[in-house]
């Protein structure tokens, strides 16, 4: 028996499916809510790539979404949401409008166009495949789906970066479950908030150890080799609590505090950090928003930590990129 | 000689003045930029009280502000900004418009209407007095100005709260100084991000020790006695770097990561957390935004920690509210 690990699929009404491309380190991950879920979003990074986020503004009309797509491939990867719409449409899932249903699939992408054949990017077929693979089982973590090509700690150049990935976590308090799924491709380091220790990120010039990017910048080191638009952490918070659209939006906002605690620097000019929130309402009740917000930030931080601790080192184009587990 | 401490006034072109009311634990604090400073703001809490923040939207026209007012007194305290305008007007400082000058004074307030005569609130005269007291000296910290009546850790009720306050910090990297001034009146606990340790916040039921609010909520404790609108951390980030208005806005946004790291929970439905950024440009140059954003978050966290470590316990209306230094 593998050790039990908590996951966003512990939230009733939530399924997750990965598509990992075999040709290159890229892919996409769908979070399915077949029964619909009240949605929210907060885009905090300065270099985002998103789809259907305006719809999630609490002052706008539609409040239920049927899936969230997270994808690699930078802006190209937004097409994966179209594949999820096709899959949902074939299953009769969507917003009823007149004689048809329109599946609502917000999406966010991360940049993983570093290594291999860069014409290979998650497309509509990739998004469809992720939906076909979705289940309520605990999803794989690390180098899969939207985390396939994710790297962290690029702030002092790609050659000092480490492998990022995708991770998940959940907590259950007073009958309510809150989970998160995070694909971490941060410019900055990933930190364990419980200790302040850097887990993965920029390495020293010889590549043998962690640098501590924040400390290095405070000491005057210059992040000179940062490629524009080459980063971004994206994720989904899900809960079975009954929430309004405005409450789901607040959950996404406070969820970013989980990024702030587990990534440093976060929300930079070159990260497009975005978090969605989904409330399935399957618990039939809610707990106070104060506790829910606290839990949302907590699971986002835990899932971010999992994204790098579950990742594995890769080698591509003759470049070796280690993961947290590869460093002493 | 007192030990040297770094402060927001280390930033060239920045002065700070406190007004602390002698009748009740309330007051206001002005951050003056007589020469004008490019301004930005990010309001992240869900219960804000602000003035002139729409002007700071990077798509809007005016980009220079002459002061930022931080005040107690909840929404009443917004009048303190009017007093700062009067003082600035008398000194010929403001945006030239036709035959006159209009001083631009964004403001944010915190709720400190707990103890004493609640009709005593920072007003225009208080704001004027804060300006008259302003200087480039390192400002007092703890129970002064906008921090006079600030409390933290109210999430399990006022009777388990501790004294908040106002704090400041600065760092200097590659010829650029970044400082912050924070009045911390958080619903949540204040954390040392370097260790994850709670410094001040909600106490155990008998009041003798720190509870760790986040841990308690994860363990199922219910925050039942939270008074609506009774919280908020507000502050100013200042730098001598040359920034555009959009860059100042980004600095305020990433500054909130400093709140996320030093306050838990932060940005809750009952906090009106707001941060301003001021760029005086007095260094005549800039460094990369990546480093600046990292430093902004750093000084906000440091100033928040100072706000509670420099605070002193108070007694009012027969209630004893201890500070961090009073607990073992």
mmCIF file with all atom_site columns, C-alpha atoms in Angstrom, chain A residues 26-125:
data_model
loop_
_atom_site.group_PDB
_atom_site.id
_atom_site.type_symbol
_atom_site.label_atom_id
_atom_site.label_alt_id
_atom_site.label_comp_id
_atom_site.label_asym_id
_atom_site.label_entity_id
_atom_site.label_seq_id
_atom_site.pdbx_PDB_ins_code
_atom_site.Cartn_x
_atom_site.Cartn_y
_atom_site.Cartn_z
_atom_site.occupancy
_atom_site.B_iso_or_equiv
_atom_site.pdbx_formal_charge
_atom_site.auth_seq_id
_atom_site.auth_comp_id
_atom_site.auth_asym_id
_atom_site.auth_atom_id
_atom_site.pdbx_PDB_model_num
ATOM 1   C CA . UNK A 1 26  ? 4.614   19.437 -21.595 1.00 0.00 ? 26  UNK A CA 1
ATOM 2   C CA . UNK A 1 27  ? 0.994   18.612 -20.897 1.00 0.00 ? 27  UNK A CA 1
ATOM 3   C CA . UNK A 1 28  ? -2.236  19.753 -19.340 1.00 0.00 ? 28  UNK A CA 1
ATOM 4   C CA . UNK A 1 29  ? -4.420  18.950 -16.361 1.00 0.00 ? 29  UNK A CA 1
ATOM 5   C CA . UNK A 1 30  ? -8.166  19.321 -16.058 1.00 0.00 ? 30  UNK A CA 1
ATOM 6   C CA . UNK A 1 31  ? -10.135 19.743 -12.851 1.00 0.00 ? 31  UNK A CA 1
ATOM 7   C CA . UNK A 1 32  ? -13.617 18.504 -13.682 1.00 0.00 ? 32  UNK A CA 1
ATOM 8   C CA . UNK A 1 33  ? -16.796 19.450 -11.843 1.00 0.00 ? 33  UNK A CA 1
ATOM 9   C CA . UNK A 1 34  ? -19.390 17.490 -13.835 1.00 0.00 ? 34  UNK A CA 1
ATOM 10  C CA . UNK A 1 35  ? -22.186 18.706 -11.592 1.00 0.00 ? 35  UNK A CA 1
ATOM 11  C CA . UNK A 1 36  ? -21.043 22.307 -11.950 1.00 0.00 ? 36  UNK A CA 1
ATOM 12  C CA . UNK A 1 37  ? -19.324 24.375 -9.284  1.00 0.00 ? 37  UNK A CA 1
ATOM 13  C CA . UNK A 1 38  ? -19.559 28.003 -8.254  1.00 0.00 ? 38  UNK A CA 1
ATOM 14  C CA . UNK A 1 39  ? -16.365 29.589 -9.568  1.00 0.00 ? 39  UNK A CA 1
ATOM 15  C CA . UNK A 1 40  ? -13.987 32.378 -8.641  1.00 0.00 ? 40  UNK A CA 1
ATOM 16  C CA . UNK A 1 41  ? -10.573 33.505 -9.791  1.00 0.00 ? 41  UNK A CA 1
ATOM 17  C CA . UNK A 1 42  ? -7.771  35.837 -8.786  1.00 0.00 ? 42  UNK A CA 1
ATOM 18  C CA . UNK A 1 43  ? -5.031  36.638 -11.289 1.00 0.00 ? 43  UNK A CA 1
ATOM 19  C CA . UNK A 1 44  ? -2.193  38.185 -9.325  1.00 0.00 ? 44  UNK A CA 1
ATOM 20  C CA . UNK A 1 45  ? 0.885   37.726 -11.467 1.00 0.00 ? 45  UNK A CA 1
ATOM 21  C CA . UNK A 1 46  ? 1.889   40.367 -13.992 1.00 0.00 ? 46  UNK A CA 1
ATOM 22  C CA . UNK A 1 47  ? 2.308   38.034 -16.977 1.00 0.00 ? 47  UNK A CA 1
ATOM 23  C CA . UNK A 1 48  ? -0.835  35.903 -17.095 1.00 0.00 ? 48  UNK A CA 1
ATOM 24  C CA . UNK A 1 49  ? -2.304  33.745 -19.858 1.00 0.00 ? 49  UNK A CA 1
ATOM 25  C CA . UNK A 1 50  ? -5.976  33.028 -19.183 1.00 0.00 ? 50  UNK A CA 1
ATOM 26  C CA . UNK A 1 51  ? -9.389  32.292 -20.691 1.00 0.00 ? 51  UNK A CA 1
ATOM 27  C CA . UNK A 1 52  ? -12.929 32.860 -19.336 1.00 0.00 ? 52  UNK A CA 1
ATOM 28  C CA . UNK A 1 53  ? -11.689 34.798 -16.290 1.00 0.00 ? 53  UNK A CA 1
ATOM 29  C CA . UNK A 1 54  ? -13.892 37.849 -17.014 1.00 0.00 ? 54  UNK A CA 1
ATOM 30  C CA . UNK A 1 55  ? -16.907 35.576 -16.732 1.00 0.00 ? 55  UNK A CA 1
ATOM 31  C CA . UNK A 1 56  ? -15.842 34.805 -13.151 1.00 0.00 ? 56  UNK A CA 1
ATOM 32  C CA . UNK A 1 57  ? -16.060 38.440 -12.033 1.00 0.00 ? 57  UNK A CA 1
ATOM 33  C CA . UNK A 1 58  ? -18.641 38.302 -9.206  1.00 0.00 ? 58  UNK A CA 1
ATOM 34  C CA . UNK A 1 59  ? -20.630 41.106 -10.847 1.00 0.00 ? 59  UNK A CA 1
ATOM 35  C CA . UNK A 1 60  ? -21.077 39.039 -14.008 1.00 0.00 ? 60  UNK A CA 1
ATOM 36  C CA . UNK A 1 61  ? -23.968 36.668 -14.571 1.00 0.00 ? 61  UNK A CA 1
ATOM 37  C CA . UNK A 1 62  ? -22.803 33.080 -15.002 1.00 0.00 ? 62  UNK A CA 1
ATOM 38  C CA . UNK A 1 63  ? -21.668 31.586 -11.713 1.00 0.00 ? 63  UNK A CA 1
ATOM 39  C CA . UNK A 1 64  ? -21.167 27.884 -12.465 1.00 0.00 ? 64  UNK A CA 1
ATOM 40  C CA . UNK A 1 65  ? -18.227 26.347 -14.239 1.00 0.00 ? 65  UNK A CA 1
ATOM 41  C CA . UNK A 1 66  ? -17.817 22.731 -15.353 1.00 0.00 ? 66  UNK A CA 1
ATOM 42  C CA . UNK A 1 67  ? -14.050 22.421 -15.481 1.00 0.00 ? 67  UNK A CA 1
ATOM 43  C CA . UNK A 1 68  ? -10.836 24.385 -15.088 1.00 0.00 ? 68  UNK A CA 1
ATOM 44  C CA . UNK A 1 69  ? -7.985  23.690 -17.491 1.00 0.00 ? 69  UNK A CA 1
ATOM 45  C CA . UNK A 1 70  ? -4.354  24.164 -16.445 1.00 0.00 ? 70  UNK A CA 1
ATOM 46  C CA . UNK A 1 71  ? -1.895  23.801 -19.316 1.00 0.00 ? 71  UNK A CA 1
ATOM 47  C CA . UNK A 1 72  ? 1.690   24.200 -20.392 1.00 0.00 ? 72  UNK A CA 1
ATOM 48  C CA . UNK A 1 73  ? 2.544   25.650 -23.797 1.00 0.00 ? 73  UNK A CA 1
ATOM 49  C CA . UNK A 1 74  ? 2.223   29.308 -22.830 1.00 0.00 ? 74  UNK A CA 1
ATOM 50  C CA . UNK A 1 75  ? -0.669  31.096 -24.603 1.00 0.00 ? 75  UNK A CA 1
ATOM 51  C CA . UNK A 1 76  ? -0.876  28.246 -27.161 1.00 0.00 ? 76  UNK A CA 1
ATOM 52  C CA . UNK A 1 77  ? -1.998  25.973 -24.337 1.00 0.00 ? 77  UNK A CA 1
ATOM 53  C CA . UNK A 1 78  ? -5.267  27.896 -23.945 1.00 0.00 ? 78  UNK A CA 1
ATOM 54  C CA . UNK A 1 79  ? -6.601  25.753 -26.813 1.00 0.00 ? 79  UNK A CA 1
ATOM 55  C CA . UNK A 1 80  ? -6.691  22.800 -24.404 1.00 0.00 ? 80  UNK A CA 1
ATOM 56  C CA . UNK A 1 81  ? -9.808  24.372 -22.845 1.00 0.00 ? 81  UNK A CA 1
ATOM 57  C CA . UNK A 1 82  ? -11.549 23.976 -26.224 1.00 0.00 ? 82  UNK A CA 1
ATOM 58  C CA . UNK A 1 83  ? -10.890 20.237 -26.081 1.00 0.00 ? 83  UNK A CA 1
ATOM 59  C CA . UNK A 1 84  ? -12.389 20.081 -22.603 1.00 0.00 ? 84  UNK A CA 1
ATOM 60  C CA . UNK A 1 85  ? -15.461 21.919 -23.921 1.00 0.00 ? 85  UNK A CA 1
ATOM 61  C CA . UNK A 1 86  ? -15.800 19.319 -26.684 1.00 0.00 ? 86  UNK A CA 1
ATOM 62  C CA . UNK A 1 87  ? -15.559 16.451 -24.179 1.00 0.00 ? 87  UNK A CA 1
ATOM 63  C CA . UNK A 1 88  ? -18.068 18.094 -21.820 1.00 0.00 ? 88  UNK A CA 1
ATOM 64  C CA . UNK A 1 89  ? -20.403 18.863 -24.739 1.00 0.00 ? 89  UNK A CA 1
ATOM 65  C CA . UNK A 1 90  ? -20.360 15.208 -25.799 1.00 0.00 ? 90  UNK A CA 1
ATOM 66  C CA . UNK A 1 91  ? -21.334 14.273 -22.244 1.00 0.00 ? 91  UNK A CA 1
ATOM 67  C CA . UNK A 1 92  ? -24.241 16.729 -22.173 1.00 0.00 ? 92  UNK A CA 1
ATOM 68  C CA . UNK A 1 93  ? -22.575 18.920 -19.551 1.00 0.00 ? 93  UNK A CA 1
ATOM 69  C CA . UNK A 1 94  ? -22.799 22.698 -19.780 1.00 0.00 ? 94  UNK A CA 1
ATOM 70  C CA . UNK A 1 95  ? -24.820 25.831 -19.165 1.00 0.00 ? 95  UNK A CA 1
ATOM 71  C CA . UNK A 1 96  ? -28.279 25.335 -20.680 1.00 0.00 ? 96  UNK A CA 1
ATOM 72  C CA . UNK A 1 97  ? -28.850 28.101 -23.255 1.00 0.00 ? 97  UNK A CA 1
ATOM 73  C CA . UNK A 1 98  ? -31.891 27.734 -25.498 1.00 0.00 ? 98  UNK A CA 1
ATOM 74  C CA . UNK A 1 99  ? -31.584 24.445 -27.394 1.00 0.00 ? 99  UNK A CA 1
ATOM 75  C CA . UNK A 1 100 ? -27.976 23.786 -26.420 1.00 0.00 ? 100 UNK A CA 1
ATOM 76  C CA . UNK A 1 101 ? -25.456 23.550 -23.590 1.00 0.00 ? 101 UNK A CA 1
ATOM 77  C CA . UNK A 1 102 ? -22.292 25.652 -23.384 1.00 0.00 ? 102 UNK A CA 1
ATOM 78  C CA . UNK A 1 103 ? -19.604 24.131 -21.141 1.00 0.00 ? 103 UNK A CA 1
ATOM 79  C CA . UNK A 1 104 ? -17.862 26.822 -19.087 1.00 0.00 ? 104 UNK A CA 1
ATOM 80  C CA . UNK A 1 105 ? -14.129 26.063 -18.861 1.00 0.00 ? 105 UNK A CA 1
ATOM 81  C CA . UNK A 1 106 ? -11.873 28.796 -17.464 1.00 0.00 ? 106 UNK A CA 1
ATOM 82  C CA . UNK A 1 107 ? -8.187  28.156 -18.075 1.00 0.00 ? 107 UNK A CA 1
ATOM 83  C CA . UNK A 1 108 ? -4.720  29.381 -17.219 1.00 0.00 ? 108 UNK A CA 1
ATOM 84  C CA . UNK A 1 109 ? -1.405  28.456 -18.786 1.00 0.00 ? 109 UNK A CA 1
ATOM 85  C CA . UNK A 1 110 ? 2.245   28.359 -17.830 1.00 0.00 ? 110 UNK A CA 1
ATOM 86  C CA . UNK A 1 111 ? 5.332   28.751 -20.003 1.00 0.00 ? 111 UNK A CA 1
ATOM 87  C CA . UNK A 1 112 ? 7.270   25.511 -20.586 1.00 0.00 ? 112 UNK A CA 1
ATOM 88  C CA . UNK A 1 113 ? 8.764   26.262 -24.030 1.00 0.00 ? 113 UNK A CA 1
ATOM 89  C CA . UNK A 1 114 ? 12.384  25.612 -23.111 1.00 0.00 ? 114 UNK A CA 1
ATOM 90  C CA . UNK A 1 115 ? 13.430  22.159 -24.199 1.00 0.00 ? 115 UNK A CA 1
ATOM 91  C CA . UNK A 1 116 ? 12.727  19.821 -27.116 1.00 0.00 ? 116 UNK A CA 1
ATOM 92  C CA . UNK A 1 117 ? 10.479  20.450 -30.144 1.00 0.00 ? 117 UNK A CA 1
ATOM 93  C CA . UNK A 1 118 ? 8.737   23.710 -29.223 1.00 0.00 ? 118 UNK A CA 1
ATOM 94  C CA . UNK A 1 119 ? 6.008   23.135 -31.810 1.00 0.00 ? 119 UNK A CA 1
ATOM 95  C CA . UNK A 1 120 ? 4.669   20.470 -29.439 1.00 0.00 ? 120 UNK A CA 1
ATOM 96  C CA . UNK A 1 121 ? 2.193   22.223 -27.155 1.00 0.00 ? 121 UNK A CA 1
ATOM 97  C CA . UNK A 1 122 ? -1.031  21.174 -25.416 1.00 0.00 ? 122 UNK A CA 1
ATOM 98  C CA . UNK A 1 123 ? -3.869  21.562 -27.935 1.00 0.00 ? 123 UNK A CA 1
ATOM 99  C CA . UNK A 1 124 ? -7.574  20.759 -28.019 1.00 0.00 ? 124 UNK A CA 1
ATOM 100 C CA . UNK A 1 125 ? -6.861  17.032 -28.366 1.00 0.00 ? 125 UNK A CA 1
#
